[in-house]
Amino acid sequence: MTVSPAPSRSVDEFEDEHVSASACPACIAAPSAEQMAKSGDIRGARIMLSLPTAHCAVCITDVERELMKQPGVKSARVNLTLKRASVDAESDVEAANLISALDRIGYEAHELDPGMLSATEADKRGRDLLMRIGVAGFAMMNIMMLSVAVWSGAEDTTRDLFHWISAAIAIPTTIFAAQPFFANAWAALRGGRLGMDVPISLAILLALGISLFETMHSGSHAYFEAATMLTFFLLVGRYLDYRTRAVARSAAEELAALEVPRATVLREGAEVVVPVGELVPGDLIRVRPGGRIPADGEVIEGHSESDRSVLTGESLPVQVAPGMVLSAGEVNLTGPLTIRVTAAGKDSSLHRMADLVAMAESAKTKYTSLAERAARLYAPIVHLLSFAAFCSWAWITGGDFRLAVNISAAVLIITCPCALGLAVPAVVTAASGKLFRKGLLIKDGTALERLAEVDTVVFDKTGTLTMGAPRPQNLSALSAEALSVAMALAEGSAHPLARALHDVALGQGAAPAILEDLREVPGYGVEGRWQGQTVRLGRANWIGAEDGATTATHLRIGNGAPIAITFADSLRPGAEEAVAGLKAQGKQVWLVSGDVEGAVSELAARLGIENYRSGALPLEKAQLVNDLTHEGHRVLMVGDGLNDTAALAAAHVSVSPASALDAARTASDIVLLGKELAPVADAASIAVRARRRIKENFGISIVYNIIAVPLALVGLATPLMAALAMSASSITVSLNSLRLR
Amino acid sequence: MDALLYSIPISLLLGGIGLAAFWWSIKNRQYDDPKGDAERILSDEFDDRPKQD
């Protein structure tokens, strides 16, 4: 198999040309021919797929082989780090076909919008930081080699020569590599703040300045290696931090890329597809079976059923007839509908829900992360210490400013937050990597810390603890004949109950009976003729049966008695483990749903959840979360529907499955990429461990400072000590973080 | 001390080569999919020749 990265890369190399253009002025004149040649071979479509379950070498080959087998696919490449596949294909290849092909061989896949993702892929800032790390690392090692010679006893001219060579490497290196710190420090100073970057920049510049001065005057101590080492370790911390943010940002983009909201409008008899934002009240819109209703409106024409589970949590579809008012977000199930828009954009119920989310979010106090708290404490202390050292030494020695500056610089260098800068990013990187492998995407940098504080978990029912997809319960009670008739009738409809019935019957090896005159009566069911008798599958009142308490469809063959086929929502895989795991961690678990009492209490009993609330409106869900918060609990909300968004936003931290609606995914901090719910419990325990590691890391760097700072204050610190303290603390902190993996 | 005349430039040169190699690897996006590359080496399917477009 020749799976090559080349075609998918041409776009990126194209961008590289722009980056390198400034380095080679001659290239600017004539790259166009080359670029045109390159852009020529990307004429087809580029499809990006998200592969939440891919994890090994076999997955790579399976997925790539299967994708290559599809007609029109030119090349396919899996990126295991990002769990994505990029496919180059003819422009007529549909992503949906590729997704179903992968589904057949057992891989879950979602389509992503490549336009939205391009920003994260051409990751210029990340590569820029890596380059600075490389340069700082090179300089650090070379200077260290020279410094070791000085520390082991080089004297006079040799020492001066070594110091001069070190200066020649260190000065250009710092000017290039430490730019991010200088820029941030300058911005902080101009804004009248004192961030972490001010002491860092000051330490680097002071170390360089002092060392240069000492070198000119043949002094014995130079801190060139300390300056570059500081730059190196701090850049590593900065890079890890950036990576976490980039992943979070790309997660947000990935989610935005999952859904493109459009509506079909009837204008002067013709159907026009427009973005949902352009709808105005009075527009007539068409909604096909299976489509989501884009705006609030009144049904003008058509009979159907509507699934409003994302709005209300009800698992039973509602019958729809002309004159009925529908809300944006409902899913039309059986028949085509024509709707007159009554409220669009700002006035629609969808938008009111979004307002609710915005309100909840603004009411939430801004979370101060551990790193911010540490920085807030750290910067003034360091400056004061260093300044105090300068003043007291100038006073003690009666005006020996060279010594005083030397000592205050040593204090700054030694206290410099190498380990502090690594303490949080190293842990967060290790933890979010671990969570990503389990299928959780962290959208917000502080989500992990907030998750660690959670003591109460609130679950939504439909679509979160359950799949939101019903499964027939009593098919075995049907005779083989009735089953094959039911199956044949079910084939005629896209209604979720019919689809589930058909799929399960097929799985049991049943074959559909041969029917005539098969037709769907939108809103009611399916009808056909079998061996001269009329057969019907559908609503109870249409069939002539009693409506029961549970979700059911009814089958009637000729004039025989109606048979009820009951359905129950299937549990999301891992739901039991998730609830049990969270309870084992001593967390209080709640179930809150908009569904009816019976369905909710049954599920609560099945999962062993004591606290539940049924028939909850969206506002009541948010209210429950707020009440729990006021009682002093930190709430984790897990939900997927529009009716959960306000609660998701109000919660301390929130999780939603990838199948959730846009609004819900936007409102939540963490997204479950796969179908499994079990990782939620793991995430909670990993978060607790991560927070413990962060605190340990702070402890380690404080211990180093407690030992080194007094020595620096009394003027006993040497460049060797500074180098040792700096590297030893950084390495211990990194190793401690790696224990999390 | 004559050795220094050779050894210092040599050490700087070697370091410089390493830096250039690192620069090349970043430009060529060698770090785009470290996990995938680690797994691919175990795969039995080889692409012996560069892909012909």
mmCIF file with all atom_site columns, C-alpha atoms in Angstrom, chain A residues 1-4 6-7 9 12 15-16 19-20 41 55-57 60-61 64-65 74-75 77-83 121-123 127 130-131 133-135 138 142 145-146 158 161-162 165 169 437, chain B residues 1 4-5 7-8 10-20 22-53:
data_model
loop_
_atom_site.group_PDB
_atom_site.id
_atom_site.type_symbol
_atom_site.label_atom_id
_atom_site.label_alt_id
_atom_site.label_comp_id
_atom_site.label_asym_id
_atom_site.label_entity_id
_atom_site.label_seq_id
_atom_site.pdbx_PDB_ins_code
_atom_site.Cartn_x
_atom_site.Cartn_y
_atom_site.Cartn_z
_atom_site.occupancy
_atom_site.B_iso_or_equiv
_atom_site.pdbx_formal_charge
_atom_site.auth_seq_id
_atom_site.auth_comp_id
_atom_site.auth_asym_id
_atom_site.auth_atom_id
_atom_site.pdbx_PDB_model_num
ATOM 1  C CA . MET A 1 1   ? 0.000  0.000  0.000  1.00 0.00 ? 1   MET A CA 1
ATOM 2  C CA . THR A 1 2   ? 1.312  3.397  -0.806 1.00 0.00 ? 2   THR A CA 1
ATOM 3  C CA . VAL A 1 3   ? -0.134 5.689  1.730  1.00 0.00 ? 3   VAL A CA 1
ATOM 4  C CA . SER A 1 4   ? 1.749  8.865  1.397  1.00 0.00 ? 4   SER A CA 1
ATOM 5  C CA . ALA A 1 6   ? 2.724  14.036 0.302  1.00 0.00 ? 6   ALA A CA 1
ATOM 6  C CA . PRO A 1 7   ? -0.565 15.259 -1.168 1.00 0.00 ? 7   PRO A CA 1
ATOM 7  C CA . ARG A 1 9   ? 1.121  18.171 2.935  1.00 0.00 ? 9   ARG A CA 1
ATOM 8  C CA . ASP A 1 12  ? 1.151  23.122 4.492  1.00 0.00 ? 12  ASP A CA 1
ATOM 9  C CA . GLU A 1 15  ? 2.422  28.023 3.863  1.00 0.00 ? 15  GLU A CA 1
ATOM 10 C CA . ASP A 1 16  ? 5.985  27.236 4.724  1.00 0.00 ? 16  ASP A CA 1
ATOM 11 C CA . VAL A 1 19  ? 7.350  31.686 6.323  1.00 0.00 ? 19  VAL A CA 1
ATOM 12 C CA . SER A 1 20  ? 10.735 31.125 4.759  1.00 0.00 ? 20  SER A CA 1
ATOM 13 C CA . ASP A 1 41  ? -2.513 18.339 -7.148 1.00 0.00 ? 41  ASP A CA 1
ATOM 14 C CA . HIS A 1 55  ? -5.206 4.004  19.317 1.00 0.00 ? 55  HIS A CA 1
ATOM 15 C CA . CYS A 1 56  ? -2.714 1.540  17.785 1.00 0.00 ? 56  CYS A CA 1
ATOM 16 C CA . ALA A 1 57  ? -0.764 0.435  14.746 1.00 0.00 ? 57  ALA A CA 1
ATOM 17 C CA . ILE A 1 60  ? -3.831 2.999  11.503 1.00 0.00 ? 60  ILE A CA 1
ATOM 18 C CA . THR A 1 61  ? -3.514 0.280  8.884  1.00 0.00 ? 61  THR A CA 1
ATOM 19 C CA . GLU A 1 64  ? -6.081 3.707  5.978  1.00 0.00 ? 64  GLU A CA 1
ATOM 20 C CA . ARG A 1 65  ? -6.671 0.473  4.059  1.00 0.00 ? 65  ARG A CA 1
ATOM 21 C CA . LYS A 1 74  ? -6.547 9.216  -3.621 1.00 0.00 ? 74  LYS A CA 1
ATOM 22 C CA . SER A 1 75  ? -4.767 8.970  -0.328 1.00 0.00 ? 75  SER A CA 1
ATOM 23 C CA . ARG A 1 77  ? -3.336 9.389  6.310  1.00 0.00 ? 77  ARG A CA 1
ATOM 24 C CA . VAL A 1 78  ? -4.124 8.856  9.956  1.00 0.00 ? 78  VAL A CA 1
ATOM 25 C CA . ASN A 1 79  ? -2.640 11.176 12.546 1.00 0.00 ? 79  ASN A CA 1
ATOM 26 C CA . LEU A 1 80  ? -2.732 9.168  15.752 1.00 0.00 ? 80  LEU A CA 1
ATOM 27 C CA . THR A 1 81  ? -1.612 12.032 17.964 1.00 0.00 ? 81  THR A CA 1
ATOM 28 C CA . LEU A 1 82  ? -4.600 14.130 16.966 1.00 0.00 ? 82  LEU A CA 1
ATOM 29 C CA . LYS A 1 83  ? -6.842 11.092 16.336 1.00 0.00 ? 83  LYS A CA 1
ATOM 30 C CA . GLU A 1 121 ? -2.637 22.689 11.760 1.00 0.00 ? 121 GLU A CA 1
ATOM 31 C CA . ALA A 1 122 ? -0.376 25.417 10.473 1.00 0.00 ? 122 ALA A CA 1
ATOM 32 C CA . ASP A 1 123 ? 0.837  25.682 14.019 1.00 0.00 ? 123 ASP A CA 1
ATOM 33 C CA . ARG A 1 127 ? 7.022  25.629 15.921 1.00 0.00 ? 127 ARG A CA 1
ATOM 34 C CA . LEU A 1 130 ? 10.187 24.906 19.618 1.00 0.00 ? 130 LEU A CA 1
ATOM 35 C CA . MET A 1 131 ? 12.827 26.655 17.532 1.00 0.00 ? 131 MET A CA 1
ATOM 36 C CA . ILE A 1 133 ? 13.854 26.069 22.745 1.00 0.00 ? 133 ILE A CA 1
ATOM 37 C CA . GLY A 1 134 ? 16.309 24.433 20.350 1.00 0.00 ? 134 GLY A CA 1
ATOM 38 C CA . VAL A 1 135 ? 18.498 27.512 20.109 1.00 0.00 ? 135 VAL A CA 1
ATOM 39 C CA . PHE A 1 138 ? 22.198 24.497 22.040 1.00 0.00 ? 138 PHE A CA 1
ATOM 40 C CA . ASN A 1 142 ? 27.889 24.865 24.774 1.00 0.00 ? 142 ASN A CA 1
ATOM 41 C CA . MET A 1 145 ? 30.889 23.099 28.617 1.00 0.00 ? 145 MET A CA 1
ATOM 42 C CA . LEU A 1 146 ? 32.977 26.258 28.834 1.00 0.00 ? 146 LEU A CA 1
ATOM 43 C CA . THR A 1 158 ? 41.870 31.353 29.694 1.00 0.00 ? 158 THR A CA 1
ATOM 44 C CA . LEU A 1 161 ? 38.598 33.873 26.834 1.00 0.00 ? 161 LEU A CA 1
ATOM 45 C CA . PHE A 1 162 ? 35.976 31.330 27.904 1.00 0.00 ? 162 PHE A CA 1
ATOM 46 C CA . ILE A 1 165 ? 33.126 33.015 23.973 1.00 0.00 ? 165 ILE A CA 1
ATOM 47 C CA . ILE A 1 169 ? 26.947 32.720 22.297 1.00 0.00 ? 169 ILE A CA 1
ATOM 48 C CA . ARG A 1 437 ? -6.092 8.680  25.311 1.00 0.00 ? 437 ARG A CA 1
ATOM 49 C CA . MET B 2 1   ? 46.518 25.178 25.475 1.00 0.00 ? 1   MET B CA 1
ATOM 50 C CA . LEU B 2 4   ? 41.680 24.837 22.614 1.00 0.00 ? 4   LEU B CA 1
ATOM 51 C CA . LEU B 2 5   ? 42.251 26.410 19.237 1.00 0.00 ? 5   LEU B CA 1
ATOM 52 C CA . SER B 2 7   ? 38.476 21.931 20.230 1.00 0.00 ? 7   SER B CA 1
ATOM 53 C CA . ILE B 2 8   ? 36.411 25.050 20.818 1.00 0.00 ? 8   ILE B CA 1
ATOM 54 C CA . ILE B 2 10  ? 34.939 21.945 16.695 1.00 0.00 ? 10  ILE B CA 1
ATOM 55 C CA . SER B 2 11  ? 32.551 21.812 19.641 1.00 0.00 ? 11  SER B CA 1
ATOM 56 C CA . LEU B 2 12  ? 30.737 24.877 18.381 1.00 0.00 ? 12  LEU B CA 1
ATOM 57 C CA . LEU B 2 13  ? 30.553 23.396 14.898 1.00 0.00 ? 13  LEU B CA 1
ATOM 58 C CA . LEU B 2 14  ? 29.155 20.086 16.188 1.00 0.00 ? 14  LEU B CA 1
ATOM 59 C CA . GLY B 2 15  ? 26.597 21.929 18.266 1.00 0.00 ? 15  GLY B CA 1
ATOM 60 C CA . GLY B 2 16  ? 25.735 24.034 15.242 1.00 0.00 ? 16  GLY B CA 1
ATOM 61 C CA . ILE B 2 17  ? 25.183 20.905 13.144 1.00 0.00 ? 17  ILE B CA 1
ATOM 62 C CA . GLY B 2 18  ? 22.835 19.573 15.800 1.00 0.00 ? 18  GLY B CA 1
ATOM 63 C CA . LEU B 2 19  ? 20.964 22.857 15.834 1.00 0.00 ? 19  LEU B CA 1
ATOM 64 C CA . ALA B 2 20  ? 20.686 22.834 12.031 1.00 0.00 ? 20  ALA B CA 1
ATOM 65 C CA . PHE B 2 22  ? 16.768 20.313 14.702 1.00 0.00 ? 22  PHE B CA 1
ATOM 66 C CA . TRP B 2 23  ? 15.797 23.290 12.573 1.00 0.00 ? 23  TRP B CA 1
ATOM 67 C CA . TRP B 2 24  ? 15.367 20.991 9.581  1.00 0.00 ? 24  TRP B CA 1
ATOM 68 C CA . SER B 2 25  ? 13.220 18.536 11.530 1.00 0.00 ? 25  SER B CA 1
ATOM 69 C CA . ILE B 2 26  ? 10.869 21.296 12.699 1.00 0.00 ? 26  ILE B CA 1
ATOM 70 C CA . LYS B 2 27  ? 10.553 22.747 9.205  1.00 0.00 ? 27  LYS B CA 1
ATOM 71 C CA . ASN B 2 28  ? 9.775  19.280 7.863  1.00 0.00 ? 28  ASN B CA 1
ATOM 72 C CA . ARG B 2 29  ? 7.064  18.679 10.437 1.00 0.00 ? 29  ARG B CA 1
ATOM 73 C CA . GLN B 2 30  ? 8.688  15.634 11.956 1.00 0.00 ? 30  GLN B CA 1
ATOM 74 C CA . TYR B 2 31  ? 6.804  16.221 15.200 1.00 0.00 ? 31  TYR B CA 1
ATOM 75 C CA . ASP B 2 32  ? 3.276  16.343 13.778 1.00 0.00 ? 32  ASP B CA 1
ATOM 76 C CA . ASP B 2 33  ? 2.328  12.818 14.777 1.00 0.00 ? 33  ASP B CA 1
ATOM 77 C CA . PRO B 2 34  ? 4.903  11.359 17.178 1.00 0.00 ? 34  PRO B CA 1
ATOM 78 C CA . LYS B 2 35  ? 2.485  8.707  18.458 1.00 0.00 ? 35  LYS B CA 1
ATOM 79 C CA . GLY B 2 36  ? 1.500  7.579  14.989 1.00 0.00 ? 36  GLY B CA 1
ATOM 80 C CA . ASP B 2 37  ? 5.115  7.366  13.854 1.00 0.00 ? 37  ASP B CA 1
ATOM 81 C CA . ALA B 2 38  ? 5.989  5.264  16.874 1.00 0.00 ? 38  ALA B CA 1
ATOM 82 C CA . GLU B 2 39  ? 3.228  2.813  15.987 1.00 0.00 ? 39  GLU B CA 1
ATOM 83 C CA . ARG B 2 40  ? 3.799  2.826  12.232 1.00 0.00 ? 40  ARG B CA 1
ATOM 84 C CA . ILE B 2 41  ? 7.232  1.304  12.636 1.00 0.00 ? 41  ILE B CA 1
ATOM 85 C CA . LEU B 2 42  ? 5.499  -1.852 13.919 1.00 0.00 ? 42  LEU B CA 1
ATOM 86 C CA . SER B 2 43  ? 3.296  -2.115 10.878 1.00 0.00 ? 43  SER B CA 1
ATOM 87 C CA . ASP B 2 44  ? 4.087  -4.853 8.361  1.00 0.00 ? 44  ASP B CA 1
ATOM 88 C CA . GLU B 2 45  ? 2.902  -2.777 5.453  1.00 0.00 ? 45  GLU B CA 1
ATOM 89 C CA . PHE B 2 46  ? 5.777  -0.944 3.893  1.00 0.00 ? 46  PHE B CA 1
ATOM 90 C CA . ASP B 2 47  ? 5.800  1.696  1.270  1.00 0.00 ? 47  ASP B CA 1
ATOM 91 C CA . ASP B 2 48  ? 9.134  0.892  -0.306 1.00 0.00 ? 48  ASP B CA 1
ATOM 92 C CA . ARG B 2 49  ? 9.127  3.682  -2.803 1.00 0.00 ? 49  ARG B CA 1
ATOM 93 C CA . PRO B 2 50  ? 7.898  7.251  -2.555 1.00 0.00 ? 50  PRO B CA 1
ATOM 94 C CA . LYS B 2 51  ? 4.367  7.558  -3.804 1.00 0.00 ? 51  LYS B CA 1
ATOM 95 C CA . GLN B 2 52  ? 4.049  8.291  -7.512 1.00 0.00 ? 52  GLN B CA 1
ATOM 96 C CA . ASP B 2 53  ? 1.508  11.012 -8.197 1.00 0.00 ? 53  ASP B CA 1
#
